[in-house]
Structures are given as structure tokens and as C-alpha cells.
mmCIF file of N, CA and C in Angstrom:
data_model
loop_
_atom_site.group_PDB
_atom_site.id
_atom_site.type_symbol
_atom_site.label_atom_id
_atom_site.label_comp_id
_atom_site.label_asym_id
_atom_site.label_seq_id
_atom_site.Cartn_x
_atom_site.Cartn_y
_atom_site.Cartn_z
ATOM 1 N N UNK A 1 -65.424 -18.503 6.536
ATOM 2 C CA UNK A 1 -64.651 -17.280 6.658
ATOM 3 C C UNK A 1 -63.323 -17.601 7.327
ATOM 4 N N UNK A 2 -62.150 -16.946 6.981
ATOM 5 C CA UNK A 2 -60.881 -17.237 7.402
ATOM 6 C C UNK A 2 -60.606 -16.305 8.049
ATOM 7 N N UNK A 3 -59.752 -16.145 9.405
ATOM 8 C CA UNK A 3 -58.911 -15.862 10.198
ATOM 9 C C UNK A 3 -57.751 -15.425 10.195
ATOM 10 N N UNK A 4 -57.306 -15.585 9.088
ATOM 11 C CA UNK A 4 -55.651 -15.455 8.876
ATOM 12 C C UNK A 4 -55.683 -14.416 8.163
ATOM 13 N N UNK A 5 -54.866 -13.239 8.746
ATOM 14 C CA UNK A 5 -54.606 -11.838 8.334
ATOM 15 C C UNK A 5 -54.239 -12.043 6.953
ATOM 16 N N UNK A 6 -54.621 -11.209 6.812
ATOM 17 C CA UNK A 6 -54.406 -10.420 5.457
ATOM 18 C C UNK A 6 -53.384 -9.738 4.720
ATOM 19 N N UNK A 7 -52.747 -8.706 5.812
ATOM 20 C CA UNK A 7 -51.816 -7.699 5.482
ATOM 21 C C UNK A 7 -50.631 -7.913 6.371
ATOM 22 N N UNK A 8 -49.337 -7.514 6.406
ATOM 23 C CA UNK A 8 -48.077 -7.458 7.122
ATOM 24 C C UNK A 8 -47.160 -6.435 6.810
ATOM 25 N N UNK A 9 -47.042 -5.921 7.984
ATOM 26 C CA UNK A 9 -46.426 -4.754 8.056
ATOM 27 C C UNK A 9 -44.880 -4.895 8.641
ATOM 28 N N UNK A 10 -44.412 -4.488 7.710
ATOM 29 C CA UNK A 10 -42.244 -4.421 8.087
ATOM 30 C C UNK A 10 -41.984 -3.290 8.400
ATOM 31 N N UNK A 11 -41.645 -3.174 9.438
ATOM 32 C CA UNK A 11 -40.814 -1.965 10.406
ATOM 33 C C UNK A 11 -39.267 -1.861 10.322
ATOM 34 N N UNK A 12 -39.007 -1.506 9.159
ATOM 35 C CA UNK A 12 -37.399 -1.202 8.641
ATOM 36 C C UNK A 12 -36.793 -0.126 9.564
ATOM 37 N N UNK A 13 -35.230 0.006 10.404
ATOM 38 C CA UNK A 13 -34.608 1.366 10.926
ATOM 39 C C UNK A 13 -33.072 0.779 10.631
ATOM 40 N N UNK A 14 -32.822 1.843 9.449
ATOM 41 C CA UNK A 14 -31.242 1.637 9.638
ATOM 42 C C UNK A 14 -30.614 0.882 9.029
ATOM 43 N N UNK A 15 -31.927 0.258 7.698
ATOM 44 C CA UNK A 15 -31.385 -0.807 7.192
ATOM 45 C C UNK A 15 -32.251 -2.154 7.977
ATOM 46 N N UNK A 16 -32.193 -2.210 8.836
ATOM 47 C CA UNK A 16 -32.208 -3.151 9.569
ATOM 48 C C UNK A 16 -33.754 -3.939 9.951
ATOM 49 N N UNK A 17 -34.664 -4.700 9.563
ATOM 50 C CA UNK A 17 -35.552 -5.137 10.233
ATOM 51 C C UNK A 17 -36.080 -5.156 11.734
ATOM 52 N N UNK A 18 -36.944 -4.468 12.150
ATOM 53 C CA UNK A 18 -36.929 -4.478 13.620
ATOM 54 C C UNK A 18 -38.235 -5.308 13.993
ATOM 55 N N UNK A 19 -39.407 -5.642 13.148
ATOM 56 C CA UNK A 19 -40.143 -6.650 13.948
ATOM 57 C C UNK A 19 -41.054 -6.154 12.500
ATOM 58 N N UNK A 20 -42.416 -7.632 12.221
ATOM 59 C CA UNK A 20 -43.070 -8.042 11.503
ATOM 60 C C UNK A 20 -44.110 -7.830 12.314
ATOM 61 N N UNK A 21 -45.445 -7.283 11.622
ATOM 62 C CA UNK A 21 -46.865 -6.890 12.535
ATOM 63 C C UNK A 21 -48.079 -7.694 11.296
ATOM 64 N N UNK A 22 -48.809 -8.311 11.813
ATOM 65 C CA UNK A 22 -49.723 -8.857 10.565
ATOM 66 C C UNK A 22 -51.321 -8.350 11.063
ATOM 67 N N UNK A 23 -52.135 -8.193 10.215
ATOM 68 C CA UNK A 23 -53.256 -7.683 10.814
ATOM 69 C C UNK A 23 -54.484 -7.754 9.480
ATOM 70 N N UNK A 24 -55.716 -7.098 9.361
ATOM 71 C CA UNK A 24 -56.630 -7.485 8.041
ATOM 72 C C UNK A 24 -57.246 -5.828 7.488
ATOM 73 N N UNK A 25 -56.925 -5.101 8.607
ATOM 74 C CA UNK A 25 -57.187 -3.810 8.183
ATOM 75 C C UNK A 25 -55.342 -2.820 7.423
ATOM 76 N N UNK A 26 -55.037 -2.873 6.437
ATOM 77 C CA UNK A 26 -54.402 -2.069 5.988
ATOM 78 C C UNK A 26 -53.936 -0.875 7.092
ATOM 79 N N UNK A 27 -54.804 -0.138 6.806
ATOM 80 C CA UNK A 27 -54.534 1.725 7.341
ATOM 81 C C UNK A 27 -54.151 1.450 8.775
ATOM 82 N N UNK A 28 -55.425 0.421 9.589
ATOM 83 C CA UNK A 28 -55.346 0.275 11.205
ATOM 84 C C UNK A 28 -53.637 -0.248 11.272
ATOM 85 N N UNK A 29 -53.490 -1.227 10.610
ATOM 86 C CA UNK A 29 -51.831 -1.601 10.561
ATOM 87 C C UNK A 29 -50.942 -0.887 10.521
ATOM 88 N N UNK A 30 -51.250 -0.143 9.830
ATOM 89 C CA UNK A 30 -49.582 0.928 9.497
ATOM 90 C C UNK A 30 -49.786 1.583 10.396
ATOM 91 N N UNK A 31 -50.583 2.338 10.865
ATOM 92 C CA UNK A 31 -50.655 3.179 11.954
ATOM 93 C C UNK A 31 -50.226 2.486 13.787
ATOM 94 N N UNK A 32 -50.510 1.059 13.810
ATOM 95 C CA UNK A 32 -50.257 0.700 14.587
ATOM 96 C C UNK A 32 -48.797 0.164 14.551
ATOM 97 N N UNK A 33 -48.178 0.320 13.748
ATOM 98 C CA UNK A 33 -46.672 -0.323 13.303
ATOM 99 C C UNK A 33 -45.571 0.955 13.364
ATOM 100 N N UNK A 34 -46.544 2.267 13.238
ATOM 101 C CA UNK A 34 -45.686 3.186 13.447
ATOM 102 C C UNK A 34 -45.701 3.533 14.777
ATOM 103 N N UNK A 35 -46.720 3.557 15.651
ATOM 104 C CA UNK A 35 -47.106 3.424 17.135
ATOM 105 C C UNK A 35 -45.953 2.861 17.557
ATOM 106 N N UNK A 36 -45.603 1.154 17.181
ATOM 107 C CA UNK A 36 -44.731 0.091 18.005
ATOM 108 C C UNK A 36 -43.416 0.858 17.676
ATOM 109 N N UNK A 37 -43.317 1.666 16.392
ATOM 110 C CA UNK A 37 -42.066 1.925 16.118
ATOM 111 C C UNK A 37 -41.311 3.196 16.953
ATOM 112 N N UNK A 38 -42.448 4.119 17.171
ATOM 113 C CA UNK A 38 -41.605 5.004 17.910
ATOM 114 C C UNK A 38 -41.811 4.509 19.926
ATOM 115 N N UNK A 39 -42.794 4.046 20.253
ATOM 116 C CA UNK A 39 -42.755 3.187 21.579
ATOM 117 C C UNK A 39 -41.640 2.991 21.582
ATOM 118 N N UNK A 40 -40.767 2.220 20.842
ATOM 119 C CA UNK A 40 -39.287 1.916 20.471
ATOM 120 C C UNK A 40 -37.970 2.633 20.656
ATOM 121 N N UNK A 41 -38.510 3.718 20.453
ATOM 122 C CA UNK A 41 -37.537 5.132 20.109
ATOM 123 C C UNK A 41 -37.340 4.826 18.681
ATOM 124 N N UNK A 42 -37.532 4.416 17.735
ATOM 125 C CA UNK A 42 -37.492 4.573 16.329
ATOM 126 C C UNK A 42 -37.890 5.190 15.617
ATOM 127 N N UNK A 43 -37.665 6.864 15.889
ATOM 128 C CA UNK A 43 -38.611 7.876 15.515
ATOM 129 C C UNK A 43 -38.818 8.402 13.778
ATOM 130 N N UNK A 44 -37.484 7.657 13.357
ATOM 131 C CA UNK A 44 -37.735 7.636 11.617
ATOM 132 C C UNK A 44 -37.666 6.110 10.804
ATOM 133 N N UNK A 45 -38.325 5.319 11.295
ATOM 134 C CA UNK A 45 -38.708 4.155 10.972
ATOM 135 C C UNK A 45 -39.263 4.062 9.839
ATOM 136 N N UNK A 46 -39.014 3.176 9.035
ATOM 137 C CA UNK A 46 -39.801 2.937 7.479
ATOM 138 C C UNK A 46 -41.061 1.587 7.724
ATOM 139 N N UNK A 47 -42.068 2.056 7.725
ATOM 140 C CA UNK A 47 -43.279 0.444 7.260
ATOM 141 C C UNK A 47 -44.143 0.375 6.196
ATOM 142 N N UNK A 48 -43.660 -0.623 5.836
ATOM 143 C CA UNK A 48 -43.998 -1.159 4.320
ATOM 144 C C UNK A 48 -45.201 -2.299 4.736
ATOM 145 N N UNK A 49 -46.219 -1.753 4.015
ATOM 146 C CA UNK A 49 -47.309 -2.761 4.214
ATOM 147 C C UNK A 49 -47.707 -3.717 2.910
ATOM 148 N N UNK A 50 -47.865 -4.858 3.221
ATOM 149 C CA UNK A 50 -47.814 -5.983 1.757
ATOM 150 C C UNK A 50 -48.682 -6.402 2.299
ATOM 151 N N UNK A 51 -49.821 -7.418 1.115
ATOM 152 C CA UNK A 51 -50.483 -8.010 1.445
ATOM 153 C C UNK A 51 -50.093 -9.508 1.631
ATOM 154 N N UNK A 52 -50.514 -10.516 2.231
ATOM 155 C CA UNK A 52 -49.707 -11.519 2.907
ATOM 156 C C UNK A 52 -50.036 -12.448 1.325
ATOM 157 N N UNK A 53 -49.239 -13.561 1.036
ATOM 158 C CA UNK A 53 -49.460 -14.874 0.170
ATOM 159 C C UNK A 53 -50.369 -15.853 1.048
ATOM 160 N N UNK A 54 -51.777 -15.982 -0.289
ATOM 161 C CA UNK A 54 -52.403 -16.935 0.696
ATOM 162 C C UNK A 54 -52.839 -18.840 -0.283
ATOM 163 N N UNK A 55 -52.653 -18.705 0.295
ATOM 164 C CA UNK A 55 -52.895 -20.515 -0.886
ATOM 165 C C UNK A 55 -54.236 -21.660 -0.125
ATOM 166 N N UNK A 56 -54.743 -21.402 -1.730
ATOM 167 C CA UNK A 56 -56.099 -22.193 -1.473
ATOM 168 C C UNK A 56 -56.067 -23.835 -1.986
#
């Protein structure tokens, strides 16, 4: 069994990239990416969740 997340979440404001979140639960991610985002004051923040490239 592997360790290495799954999913990654981009916290876009303004255009601008504000920090990369990686994690294996989807939903738990975004929700926690919008958490970091307004902690931030980034109260209209965009996060885009992708699933990560994995090579076997």
C-alpha cells in the first residue's frame, strides 16, 4: 500500500497561486483548502482539486 497522496488542491486569489495542499480524501481536501484560504483572509479564493500523476 502507498502513502503518497492522491489528490492536490490549488488555492488560486487574484489570479495568483497562494499555496498547494495534497491529501487522499478529495471532499476532506477541498474543504480543508478553503479553511487555509480564508484563515488567510482570502475570503473569495478559487480551489481546484486534481488528482496527482502517479508512475508505476
Amino acid at each position: 500500500m502507498s502513502n503518497k497522496p492522491t489528490y492536490c488542491a490549488t488555492i488560486t486569489y487574484k489570479g495568483r497561486t497562494i499555496a498547494t495542499l495534497k491529501g487522499n480524501d478529495a471532499e476532506t481536501l477541498e474543504a480543508r483548502a478553503h479553511r487555509y484560504a480564508t484563515n488567510l483572509n482570502y475570503h473569495r479564493a478559487v480551489v481546484q482539486v486534481t488528482p496527482t500523476q502517479t508512475q508505476e
